């Protein structure tokens, strides 16, 4: 029997393999599994492709809200705030998906070679193209063929990007490969923000990375991300702080680690973004750890 993408994702995210249900695979994609609906999750995702294989997920970006079910795919091309929630999942039928970061260098290379081809019409939520699903399946199958992985991985990743550019997500993705486009320039500044979000980053430096004047940079950064550079950095800090708190760090330690100088300022920003005080998430993390300890006993 031929193993499907759903079968592979199910096998590689079993609780005995991945207790948290998230696996960063050796071949590139991330496999995600959840046995129950989740709370709202705030993220600033990189450009990515997500294939929903089972269950249902609700995603909001800007003023758009859509549900993604089995067989749907989502492509994110802008560095915009996203709120997502798994809304259909159970122990018997868990939510399963596969996500892959888009590679801007592959896209730029392909765009040059595909200049005479018309891209697909831009859409956000569509059924997964058969060619994309097939290429992702062949890539995931390499997990069981480690000897073939270094030989075939790059060409399969390139094939996936080719089919994305040729398909109905093509118009969205093509802008990422135009090296002189505003989207690509802002992406360079966003890469610096993602790497150095805990540091003080002068706007002049970010504008220089983007190859723009300060005023032009502000204008285009907001047009691409829906945020100012300062707001973008703040959300990166708060998202990382939440992760640290849920892993057991104190609120004050998490605040310091992500670049805040004052605990009260951090608490206000945190509550405004997530709707609860950091102490609430800290208490939830302690309770989860205690429950896990009881189960072990």
PDB file of C-alpha atoms in Angstrom:
ATOM      1  CA  UNK A   1       0.000   0.000   0.000  1.00  0.00           C
ATOM      2  CA  UNK A   2       1.320   3.462  -0.898  1.00  0.00           C
ATOM      3  CA  UNK A   3       1.737   5.674   2.162  1.00  0.00           C
ATOM      4  CA  UNK A   4      -0.021   9.041   1.945  1.00  0.00           C
ATOM      5  CA  UNK A   5       1.117  12.405   3.288  1.00  0.00           C
ATOM      6  CA  UNK A   6      -1.457  12.047   6.072  1.00  0.00           C
ATOM      7  CA  UNK A   7      -0.018   8.646   7.031  1.00  0.00           C
ATOM      8  CA  UNK A   8       3.530  10.024   7.188  1.00  0.00           C
ATOM      9  CA  UNK A   9       2.526  13.060   9.253  1.00  0.00           C
ATOM     10  CA  UNK A  10       0.541  10.823  11.614  1.00  0.00           C
ATOM     11  CA  UNK A  11       3.456   8.425  12.069  1.00  0.00           C
ATOM     12  CA  UNK A  12       6.082  11.097  12.679  1.00  0.00           C
ATOM     13  CA  UNK A  13       3.993  13.080  15.198  1.00  0.00           C
ATOM     14  CA  UNK A  14       2.801  10.220  17.419  1.00  0.00           C
ATOM     15  CA  UNK A  15       3.012  11.087  21.148  1.00  0.00           C
ATOM     16  CA  UNK A  16       5.780   8.507  21.588  1.00  0.00           C
ATOM     17  CA  UNK A  17       7.801  10.359  18.924  1.00  0.00           C
ATOM     18  CA  UNK A  18       6.827  13.986  19.569  1.00  0.00           C
ATOM     19  CA  UNK A  19       5.130  14.648  22.938  1.00  0.00           C
ATOM     20  CA  UNK A  20       4.340  18.253  21.955  1.00  0.00           C
ATOM     21  CA  UNK A  21       2.985  17.212  18.556  1.00  0.00           C
ATOM     22  CA  UNK A  22       5.403  19.388  16.556  1.00  0.00           C
ATOM     23  CA  UNK A  23       8.289  17.858  14.607  1.00  0.00           C
ATOM     24  CA  UNK A  24      10.901  19.788  12.647  1.00  0.00           C
ATOM     25  CA  UNK A  25      11.781  17.094  10.125  1.00  0.00           C
ATOM     26  CA  UNK A  26      15.214  16.473   8.657  1.00  0.00           C
ATOM     27  CA  UNK A  27      13.870  17.009   5.134  1.00  0.00           C
ATOM     28  CA  UNK A  28      12.624  20.567   5.798  1.00  0.00           C
ATOM     29  CA  UNK A  29       8.861  20.697   6.544  1.00  0.00           C
ATOM     30  CA  UNK A  30       7.404  20.867  10.057  1.00  0.00           C
ATOM     31  CA  UNK A  31       4.721  18.309  10.912  1.00  0.00           C
ATOM     32  CA  UNK A  32       2.081  19.440  13.419  1.00  0.00           C
ATOM     33  CA  UNK A  33      -0.386  17.376  15.413  1.00  0.00           C
ATOM     34  CA  UNK A  34      -2.974  18.310  18.056  1.00  0.00           C
ATOM     35  CA  UNK A  35      -5.399  15.963  19.788  1.00  0.00           C
ATOM     36  CA  UNK A  36      -7.687  18.794  20.898  1.00  0.00           C
ATOM     37  CA  UNK A  37      -8.749  22.310  19.906  1.00  0.00           C
ATOM     38  CA  UNK A  38      -6.292  24.982  20.998  1.00  0.00           C
ATOM     39  CA  UNK A  39      -6.378  28.490  22.404  1.00  0.00           C
ATOM     40  CA  UNK A  40      -5.721  31.485  20.161  1.00  0.00           C
ATOM     41  CA  UNK A  41      -2.103  31.689  19.075  1.00  0.00           C
ATOM     42  CA  UNK A  42      -0.485  34.990  18.061  1.00  0.00           C
ATOM     43  CA  UNK A  43       2.372  34.733  15.560  1.00  0.00           C
ATOM     44  CA  UNK A  44       4.342  36.777  13.056  1.00  0.00           C
ATOM     45  CA  UNK A  45       4.965  33.978  10.561  1.00  0.00           C
ATOM     46  CA  UNK A  46       7.686  33.956   7.961  1.00  0.00           C
ATOM     47  CA  UNK A  47       6.564  33.355   4.370  1.00  0.00           C
ATOM     48  CA  UNK A  48       5.332  29.763   4.406  1.00  0.00           C
ATOM     49  CA  UNK A  49       3.178  27.060   2.888  1.00  0.00           C
ATOM     50  CA  UNK A  50       0.836  25.067   5.128  1.00  0.00           C
ATOM     51  CA  UNK A  51      -1.044  21.953   3.992  1.00  0.00           C
ATOM     52  CA  UNK A  52      -3.897  20.897   6.271  1.00  0.00           C
ATOM     53  CA  UNK A  53      -4.238  17.118   6.189  1.00  0.00           C
ATOM     54  CA  UNK A  54      -6.851  16.478   8.884  1.00  0.00           C
ATOM     55  CA  UNK A  55      -9.004  18.579  11.208  1.00  0.00           C
ATOM     56  CA  UNK A  56      -9.678  22.282  10.864  1.00  0.00           C
ATOM     57  CA  UNK A  57      -7.829  25.498  11.663  1.00  0.00           C
ATOM     58  CA  UNK A  58      -9.116  29.098  11.773  1.00  0.00           C
ATOM     59  CA  UNK A  59      -6.738  31.854  10.742  1.00  0.00           C
ATOM     60  CA  UNK A  60      -7.065  35.641  10.867  1.00  0.00           C
ATOM     61  CA  UNK A  61      -4.684  38.017   9.105  1.00  0.00           C
ATOM     62  CA  UNK A  62      -5.720  41.656   9.021  1.00  0.00           C
ATOM     63  CA  UNK A  63      -9.437  41.776   8.299  1.00  0.00           C
ATOM     64  CA  UNK A  64      -9.503  38.300   6.715  1.00  0.00           C
ATOM     65  CA  UNK A  65     -10.678  35.247   8.641  1.00  0.00           C
ATOM     66  CA  UNK A  66     -10.822  31.845   6.997  1.00  0.00           C
ATOM     67  CA  UNK A  67     -11.138  28.208   8.012  1.00  0.00           C
ATOM     68  CA  UNK A  68      -8.735  25.647   6.579  1.00  0.00           C
ATOM     69  CA  UNK A  69      -9.884  22.021   6.396  1.00  0.00           C
ATOM     70  CA  UNK A  70      -8.340  18.790   5.149  1.00  0.00           C
ATOM     71  CA  UNK A  71      -7.155  19.260   1.571  1.00  0.00           C
ATOM     72  CA  UNK A  72      -6.725  23.030   1.878  1.00  0.00           C
ATOM     73  CA  UNK A  73      -3.456  24.906   1.709  1.00  0.00           C
ATOM     74  CA  UNK A  74      -2.493  28.359   2.893  1.00  0.00           C
ATOM     75  CA  UNK A  75       0.374  30.460   1.621  1.00  0.00           C
ATOM     76  CA  UNK A  76       1.600  33.357   3.747  1.00  0.00           C
ATOM     77  CA  UNK A  77       3.762  35.801   1.808  1.00  0.00           C
ATOM     78  CA  UNK A  78       3.627  38.931   3.970  1.00  0.00           C
ATOM     79  CA  UNK A  79       5.170  39.331   7.407  1.00  0.00           C
ATOM     80  CA  UNK A  80       1.847  40.258   8.997  1.00  0.00           C
ATOM     81  CA  UNK A  81       0.444  39.441  12.464  1.00  0.00           C
ATOM     82  CA  UNK A  82      -1.585  36.232  12.399  1.00  0.00           C
ATOM     83  CA  UNK A  83      -3.984  34.812  14.957  1.00  0.00           C
ATOM     84  CA  UNK A  84      -4.735  31.117  14.547  1.00  0.00           C
ATOM     85  CA  UNK A  85      -6.649  28.431  16.397  1.00  0.00           C
ATOM     86  CA  UNK A  86      -7.162  24.734  15.819  1.00  0.00           C
ATOM     87  CA  UNK A  87     -10.945  24.368  16.007  1.00  0.00           C
ATOM     88  CA  UNK A  88     -11.474  20.716  15.066  1.00  0.00           C
ATOM     89  CA  UNK A  89      -9.342  17.975  16.595  1.00  0.00           C
ATOM     90  CA  UNK A  90      -9.733  14.956  18.865  1.00  0.00           C
ATOM     91  CA  UNK A  91      -7.668  12.098  20.229  1.00  0.00           C
ATOM     92  CA  UNK A  92      -9.335   9.782  17.713  1.00  0.00           C
ATOM     93  CA  UNK A  93      -8.987  12.192  14.778  1.00  0.00           C
ATOM     94  CA  UNK A  94      -6.199  14.670  15.561  1.00  0.00           C
ATOM     95  CA  UNK A  95      -5.476  17.827  13.655  1.00  0.00           C
ATOM     96  CA  UNK A  96      -2.546  17.194  11.294  1.00  0.00           C
ATOM     97  CA  UNK A  97      -0.715  19.564   8.971  1.00  0.00           C
ATOM     98  CA  UNK A  98       2.623  20.064   7.267  1.00  0.00           C
ATOM     99  CA  UNK A  99       4.245  23.499   7.013  1.00  0.00           C
ATOM    100  CA  UNK A 100       7.250  24.587   4.965  1.00  0.00           C
ATOM    101  CA  UNK A 101       9.096  27.921   5.062  1.00  0.00           C
ATOM    102  CA  UNK A 102       9.358  29.463   1.605  1.00  0.00           C
ATOM    103  CA  UNK A 103      12.936  29.971   0.414  1.00  0.00           C
ATOM    104  CA  UNK A 104      13.350  33.455  -1.067  1.00  0.00           C
ATOM    105  CA  UNK A 105      16.576  32.519  -2.852  1.00  0.00           C
ATOM    106  CA  UNK A 106      14.877  29.622  -4.662  1.00  0.00           C
ATOM    107  CA  UNK A 107      11.943  31.868  -5.555  1.00  0.00           C
ATOM    108  CA  UNK A 108      14.234  34.617  -6.911  1.00  0.00           C
ATOM    109  CA  UNK A 109      16.107  32.078  -9.033  1.00  0.00           C
ATOM    110  CA  UNK A 110      12.916  30.559 -10.420  1.00  0.00           C
ATOM    111  CA  UNK A 111      11.323  33.935 -11.144  1.00  0.00           C
ATOM    112  CA  UNK A 112      14.257  34.793 -13.408  1.00  0.00           C
ATOM    113  CA  UNK A 113      13.919  31.489 -15.249  1.00  0.00           C
ATOM    114  CA  UNK A 114      10.125  31.725 -15.513  1.00  0.00           C
ATOM    115  CA  UNK A 115       9.851  35.282 -16.838  1.00  0.00           C
ATOM    116  CA  UNK A 116       7.709  34.262 -19.782  1.00  0.00           C
ATOM    117  CA  UNK A 117       5.254  32.237 -17.725  1.00  0.00           C
ATOM    118  CA  UNK A 118       2.104  33.784 -16.354  1.00  0.00           C
ATOM    119  CA  UNK A 119       1.627  33.258 -12.595  1.00  0.00           C
ATOM    120  CA  UNK A 120      -1.573  31.893 -11.157  1.00  0.00           C
ATOM    121  CA  UNK A 121      -4.291  34.152  -9.801  1.00  0.00           C
ATOM    122  CA  UNK A 122      -3.628  35.275  -6.223  1.00  0.00           C
ATOM    123  CA  UNK A 123      -5.848  33.560  -3.665  1.00  0.00           C
ATOM    124  CA  UNK A 124      -5.347  32.964   0.024  1.00  0.00           C
ATOM    125  CA  UNK A 125      -7.344  29.849   0.852  1.00  0.00           C
ATOM    126  CA  UNK A 126      -7.617  27.189  -1.851  1.00  0.00           C
ATOM    127  CA  UNK A 127      -7.554  23.453  -2.347  1.00  0.00           C
ATOM    128  CA  UNK A 128      -3.995  22.206  -2.499  1.00  0.00           C
ATOM    129  CA  UNK A 129      -2.641  21.839  -6.029  1.00  0.00           C
ATOM    130  CA  UNK A 130      -2.078  18.151  -6.810  1.00  0.00           C
ATOM    131  CA  UNK A 131       1.486  18.808  -8.021  1.00  0.00           C
ATOM    132  CA  UNK A 132       2.380  20.584  -4.759  1.00  0.00           C
ATOM    133  CA  UNK A 133       0.918  17.806  -2.604  1.00  0.00           C
ATOM    134  CA  UNK A 134       2.736  15.158  -4.639  1.00  0.00           C
ATOM    135  CA  UNK A 135       6.103  16.935  -4.367  1.00  0.00           C
ATOM    136  CA  UNK A 136       5.681  17.445  -0.609  1.00  0.00           C
ATOM    137  CA  UNK A 137       4.785  13.762  -0.231  1.00  0.00           C
ATOM    138  CA  UNK A 138       7.929  12.675  -2.069  1.00  0.00           C
ATOM    139  CA  UNK A 139       9.997  15.037   0.093  1.00  0.00           C
ATOM    140  CA  UNK A 140       8.500  13.653   3.317  1.00  0.00           C
ATOM    141  CA  UNK A 141       9.128  10.086   2.145  1.00  0.00           C
ATOM    142  CA  UNK A 142      12.850  10.873   2.270  1.00  0.00           C
ATOM    143  CA  UNK A 143      12.587  10.737   6.082  1.00  0.00           C
ATOM    144  CA  UNK A 144      12.698   6.959   5.708  1.00  0.00           C
ATOM    145  CA  UNK A 145      15.516   7.106   3.157  1.00  0.00           C
ATOM    146  CA  UNK A 146      18.295   9.077   4.885  1.00  0.00           C
ATOM    147  CA  UNK A 147      20.874   8.032   2.291  1.00  0.00           C
ATOM    148  CA  UNK A 148      18.803   9.671  -0.456  1.00  0.00           C
ATOM    149  CA  UNK A 149      17.988  12.836   1.544  1.00  0.00           C
ATOM    150  CA  UNK A 150      21.132  14.884   0.757  1.00  0.00           C
ATOM    151  CA  UNK A 151      20.918  13.928  -2.928  1.00  0.00           C
ATOM    152  CA  UNK A 152      17.234  14.633  -3.565  1.00  0.00           C
ATOM    153  CA  UNK A 153      16.154  17.220  -0.971  1.00  0.00           C
ATOM    154  CA  UNK A 154      17.280  20.348  -2.839  1.00  0.00           C
ATOM    155  CA  UNK A 155      15.677  19.394  -6.132  1.00  0.00           C
ATOM    156  CA  UNK A 156      12.392  18.484  -4.431  1.00  0.00           C
ATOM    157  CA  UNK A 157      12.330  21.797  -2.531  1.00  0.00           C
ATOM    158  CA  UNK A 158      12.946  23.555  -5.842  1.00  0.00           C
ATOM    159  CA  UNK A 159      10.148  21.555  -7.465  1.00  0.00           C
ATOM    160  CA  UNK A 160       7.707  22.522  -4.709  1.00  0.00           C
ATOM    161  CA  UNK A 161       8.520  26.207  -5.220  1.00  0.00           C
ATOM    162  CA  UNK A 162       8.154  25.792  -8.991  1.00  0.00           C
ATOM    163  CA  UNK A 163       4.667  24.319  -8.678  1.00  0.00           C
ATOM    164  CA  UNK A 164       3.687  27.036  -6.215  1.00  0.00           C
ATOM    165  CA  UNK A 165       4.833  29.732  -8.644  1.00  0.00           C
ATOM    166  CA  UNK A 166       3.046  27.977 -11.523  1.00  0.00           C
ATOM    167  CA  UNK A 167      -0.159  27.390  -9.595  1.00  0.00           C
ATOM    168  CA  UNK A 168      -2.888  29.457  -8.042  1.00  0.00           C
ATOM    169  CA  UNK A 169      -0.607  30.886  -5.346  1.00  0.00           C
ATOM    170  CA  UNK A 170       1.858  32.092  -7.996  1.00  0.00           C
ATOM    171  CA  UNK A 171       1.004  35.787  -8.087  1.00  0.00           C
ATOM    172  CA  UNK A 172       1.473  36.109  -4.315  1.00  0.00           C
ATOM    173  CA  UNK A 173       4.783  34.286  -4.239  1.00  0.00           C
ATOM    174  CA  UNK A 174       6.307  35.911  -7.311  1.00  0.00           C
ATOM    175  CA  UNK A 175       6.634  39.262  -5.498  1.00  0.00           C
ATOM    176  CA  UNK A 176       8.985  37.624  -2.987  1.00  0.00           C
ATOM    177  CA  UNK A 177      11.389  36.750  -5.792  1.00  0.00           C
ATOM    178  CA  UNK A 178      11.594  40.226  -7.342  1.00  0.00           C
ATOM    179  CA  UNK A 179      14.769  41.397  -5.644  1.00  0.00           C
ATOM    180  CA  UNK A 180      14.083  45.090  -6.240  1.00  0.00           C
ATOM    181  CA  UNK A 181      10.449  44.961  -5.110  1.00  0.00           C
ATOM    182  CA  UNK A 182       9.292  46.715  -1.964  1.00  0.00           C
ATOM    183  CA  UNK A 183       8.203  43.363  -0.516  1.00  0.00           C
ATOM    184  CA  UNK A 184      11.683  41.898  -0.969  1.00  0.00           C
ATOM    185  CA  UNK A 185      13.410  44.998   0.427  1.00  0.00           C
ATOM    186  CA  UNK A 186      11.194  45.062   3.510  1.00  0.00           C
ATOM    187  CA  UNK A 187      11.845  41.331   3.952  1.00  0.00           C
ATOM    188  CA  UNK A 188      15.553  42.128   4.376  1.00  0.00           C
ATOM    189  CA  UNK A 189      14.762  44.518   7.228  1.00  0.00           C
ATOM    190  CA  UNK A 190      12.337  42.019   8.760  1.00  0.00           C
ATOM    191  CA  UNK A 191      15.109  39.402   8.781  1.00  0.00           C
ATOM    192  CA  UNK A 192      17.226  41.753  10.914  1.00  0.00           C
ATOM    193  CA  UNK A 193      14.295  42.398  13.265  1.00  0.00           C
ATOM    194  CA  UNK A 194      13.671  38.681  13.694  1.00  0.00           C
ATOM    195  CA  UNK A 195      17.324  38.022  14.509  1.00  0.00           C
ATOM    196  CA  UNK A 196      17.949  41.018  16.779  1.00  0.00           C
ATOM    197  CA  UNK A 197      14.500  41.776  18.215  1.00  0.00           C
ATOM    198  CA  UNK A 198      15.853  41.999  21.788  1.00  0.00           C
ATOM    199  CA  UNK A 199      18.289  44.756  20.802  1.00  0.00           C
ATOM    200  CA  UNK A 200      17.754  48.466  20.228  1.00  0.00           C
ATOM    201  CA  UNK A 201      17.499  48.845  16.461  1.00  0.00           C
ATOM    202  CA  UNK A 202      17.635  52.379  15.020  1.00  0.00           C
ATOM    203  CA  UNK A 203      15.172  52.894  12.183  1.00  0.00           C
ATOM    204  CA  UNK A 204      18.007  54.359  10.129  1.00  0.00           C
ATOM    205  CA  UNK A 205      19.795  51.003  10.182  1.00  0.00           C
ATOM    206  CA  UNK A 206      16.685  49.087   9.099  1.00  0.00           C
ATOM    207  CA  UNK A 207      16.012  51.610   6.335  1.00  0.00           C
ATOM    208  CA  UNK A 208      19.602  51.205   5.150  1.00  0.00           C
ATOM    209  CA  UNK A 209      19.226  47.413   5.046  1.00  0.00           C
ATOM    210  CA  UNK A 210      16.099  47.889   2.926  1.00  0.00           C
ATOM    211  CA  UNK A 211      17.863  50.401   0.674  1.00  0.00           C
ATOM    212  CA  UNK A 212      15.288  53.123   1.381  1.00  0.00           C
ATOM    213  CA  UNK A 213      15.065  56.549   2.939  1.00  0.00           C
ATOM    214  CA  UNK A 214      13.618  56.671   6.441  1.00  0.00           C
ATOM    215  CA  UNK A 215      10.265  58.092   5.307  1.00  0.00           C
ATOM    216  CA  UNK A 216       9.955  55.650   2.386  1.00  0.00           C
ATOM    217  CA  UNK A 217      10.902  52.757   4.659  1.00  0.00           C
ATOM    218  CA  UNK A 218       8.178  53.627   7.192  1.00  0.00           C
ATOM    219  CA  UNK A 219       5.589  53.888   4.434  1.00  0.00           C
ATOM    220  CA  UNK A 220       6.428  50.603   2.734  1.00  0.00           C
ATOM    221  CA  UNK A 221       7.060  48.681   5.969  1.00  0.00           C
ATOM    222  CA  UNK A 222       3.541  49.478   7.144  1.00  0.00           C
ATOM    223  CA  UNK A 223       2.067  48.682   3.732  1.00  0.00           C
ATOM    224  CA  UNK A 224       3.706  45.237   3.734  1.00  0.00           C
ATOM    225  CA  UNK A 225       3.346  44.235   7.400  1.00  0.00           C
ATOM    226  CA  UNK A 226       0.405  46.412   8.589  1.00  0.00           C
ATOM    227  CA  UNK A 227       2.663  47.507  11.486  1.00  0.00           C
ATOM    228  CA  UNK A 228       5.313  50.118  12.154  1.00  0.00           C
ATOM    229  CA  UNK A 229       8.853  48.755  12.703  1.00  0.00           C
ATOM    230  CA  UNK A 230       8.511  49.441  16.439  1.00  0.00           C
ATOM    231  CA  UNK A 231       5.167  47.616  16.642  1.00  0.00           C
ATOM    232  CA  UNK A 232       6.611  44.690  14.700  1.00  0.00           C
ATOM    233  CA  UNK A 233       9.568  44.433  17.072  1.00  0.00           C
ATOM    234  CA  UNK A 234       7.274  44.669  20.094  1.00  0.00           C
ATOM    235  CA  UNK A 235       5.115  41.794  18.848  1.00  0.00           C
ATOM    236  CA  UNK A 236       8.204  39.665  18.214  1.00  0.00           C
ATOM    237  CA  UNK A 237       9.338  40.341  21.781  1.00  0.00           C
ATOM    238  CA  UNK A 238       5.964  39.516  23.305  1.00  0.00           C
ATOM    239  CA  UNK A 239       5.518  36.309  21.296  1.00  0.00           C
ATOM    240  CA  UNK A 240       8.957  35.117  22.397  1.00  0.00           C
ATOM    241  CA  UNK A 241       8.267  36.155  26.011  1.00  0.00           C
ATOM    242  CA  UNK A 242       5.064  34.099  26.023  1.00  0.00           C
ATOM    243  CA  UNK A 243       7.001  31.067  24.800  1.00  0.00           C
ATOM    244  CA  UNK A 244       9.581  31.527  27.557  1.00  0.00           C
ATOM    245  CA  UNK A 245       6.894  31.923  30.231  1.00  0.00           C
ATOM    246  CA  UNK A 246       5.045  28.814  29.050  1.00  0.00           C
ATOM    247  CA  UNK A 247       8.358  26.946  29.287  1.00  0.00           C
ATOM    248  CA  UNK A 248       8.638  27.930  32.963  1.00  0.00           C
ATOM    249  CA  UNK A 249      10.557  31.210  33.095  1.00  0.00           C
ATOM    250  CA  UNK A 250       9.406  33.948  35.425  1.00  0.00           C
ATOM    251  CA  UNK A 251       7.688  36.959  33.873  1.00  0.00           C
ATOM    252  CA  UNK A 252      10.473  39.317  34.915  1.00  0.00           C
ATOM    253  CA  UNK A 253      13.165  37.042  33.483  1.00  0.00           C
ATOM    254  CA  UNK A 254      11.287  36.641  30.218  1.00  0.00           C
ATOM    255  CA  UNK A 255      10.787  40.411  29.977  1.00  0.00           C
ATOM    256  CA  UNK A 256      14.505  41.030  30.451  1.00  0.00           C
ATOM    257  CA  UNK A 257      15.498  38.316  27.974  1.00  0.00           C
ATOM    258  CA  UNK A 258      13.417  39.813  25.157  1.00  0.00           C
ATOM    259  CA  UNK A 259      14.655  43.358  25.691  1.00  0.00           C
ATOM    260  CA  UNK A 260      12.248  45.038  28.115  1.00  0.00           C
ATOM    261  CA  UNK A 261      13.781  47.224  30.798  1.00  0.00           C
ATOM    262  CA  UNK A 262      10.743  47.483  33.078  1.00  0.00           C
ATOM    263  CA  UNK A 263       8.409  44.744  34.340  1.00  0.00           C
ATOM    264  CA  UNK A 264       5.348  47.012  34.558  1.00  0.00           C
ATOM    265  CA  UNK A 265       5.736  48.193  30.964  1.00  0.00           C
ATOM    266  CA  UNK A 266       6.125  44.576  29.863  1.00  0.00           C
ATOM    267  CA  UNK A 267       3.039  43.464  31.803  1.00  0.00           C
ATOM    268  CA  UNK A 268       0.906  46.201  30.209  1.00  0.00           C
ATOM    269  CA  UNK A 269       2.022  45.331  26.669  1.00  0.00           C
ATOM    270  CA  UNK A 270       1.627  41.592  27.326  1.00  0.00           C
ATOM    271  CA  UNK A 271      -1.913  41.965  28.690  1.00  0.00           C
ATOM    272  CA  UNK A 272      -2.889  44.211  25.798  1.00  0.00           C
ATOM    273  CA  UNK A 273      -1.708  41.681  23.212  1.00  0.00           C
ATOM    274  CA  UNK A 274      -2.780  38.367  24.765  1.00  0.00           C
ATOM    275  CA  UNK A 275      -5.759  39.492  26.819  1.00  0.00           C
ATOM    276  CA  UNK A 276      -4.348  38.113  30.108  1.00  0.00           C
ATOM    277  CA  UNK A 277      -1.540  39.099  32.459  1.00  0.00           C
ATOM    278  CA  UNK A 278       1.771  37.225  32.122  1.00  0.00           C
ATOM    279  CA  UNK A 279       1.204  35.875  35.646  1.00  0.00           C
ATOM    280  CA  UNK A 280      -1.851  33.979  34.346  1.00  0.00           C
ATOM    281  CA  UNK A 281       0.192  32.218  31.692  1.00  0.00           C
ATOM    282  CA  UNK A 282       2.925  31.552  34.254  1.00  0.00           C
ATOM    283  CA  UNK A 283       0.351  29.910  36.552  1.00  0.00           C
ATOM    284  CA  UNK A 284      -0.986  27.841  33.640  1.00  0.00           C
ATOM    285  CA  UNK A 285       2.539  26.672  32.871  1.00  0.00           C
ATOM    286  CA  UNK A 286       3.090  25.623  36.504  1.00  0.00           C
ATOM    287  CA  UNK A 287      -0.216  23.743  36.562  1.00  0.00           C
ATOM    288  CA  UNK A 288       0.642  21.950  33.339  1.00  0.00           C
ATOM    289  CA  UNK A 289       4.030  20.935  34.708  1.00  0.00           C
ATOM    290  CA  UNK A 290       2.427  19.705  37.943  1.00  0.00           C
ATOM    291  CA  UNK A 291      -0.173  17.677  36.058  1.00  0.00           C
ATOM    292  CA  UNK A 292       2.528  16.149  33.891  1.00  0.00           C
ATOM    293  CA  UNK A 293       4.424  15.162  37.033  1.00  0.00           C
ATOM    294  CA  UNK A 294       1.330  13.531  38.523  1.00  0.00           C
ATOM    295  CA  UNK A 295       0.812  11.511  35.343  1.00  0.00           C
ATOM    296  CA  UNK A 296       4.389  10.240  35.508  1.00  0.00           C
ATOM    297  CA  UNK A 297       3.891   9.122  39.131  1.00  0.00           C
TER     298      UNK A 297
END
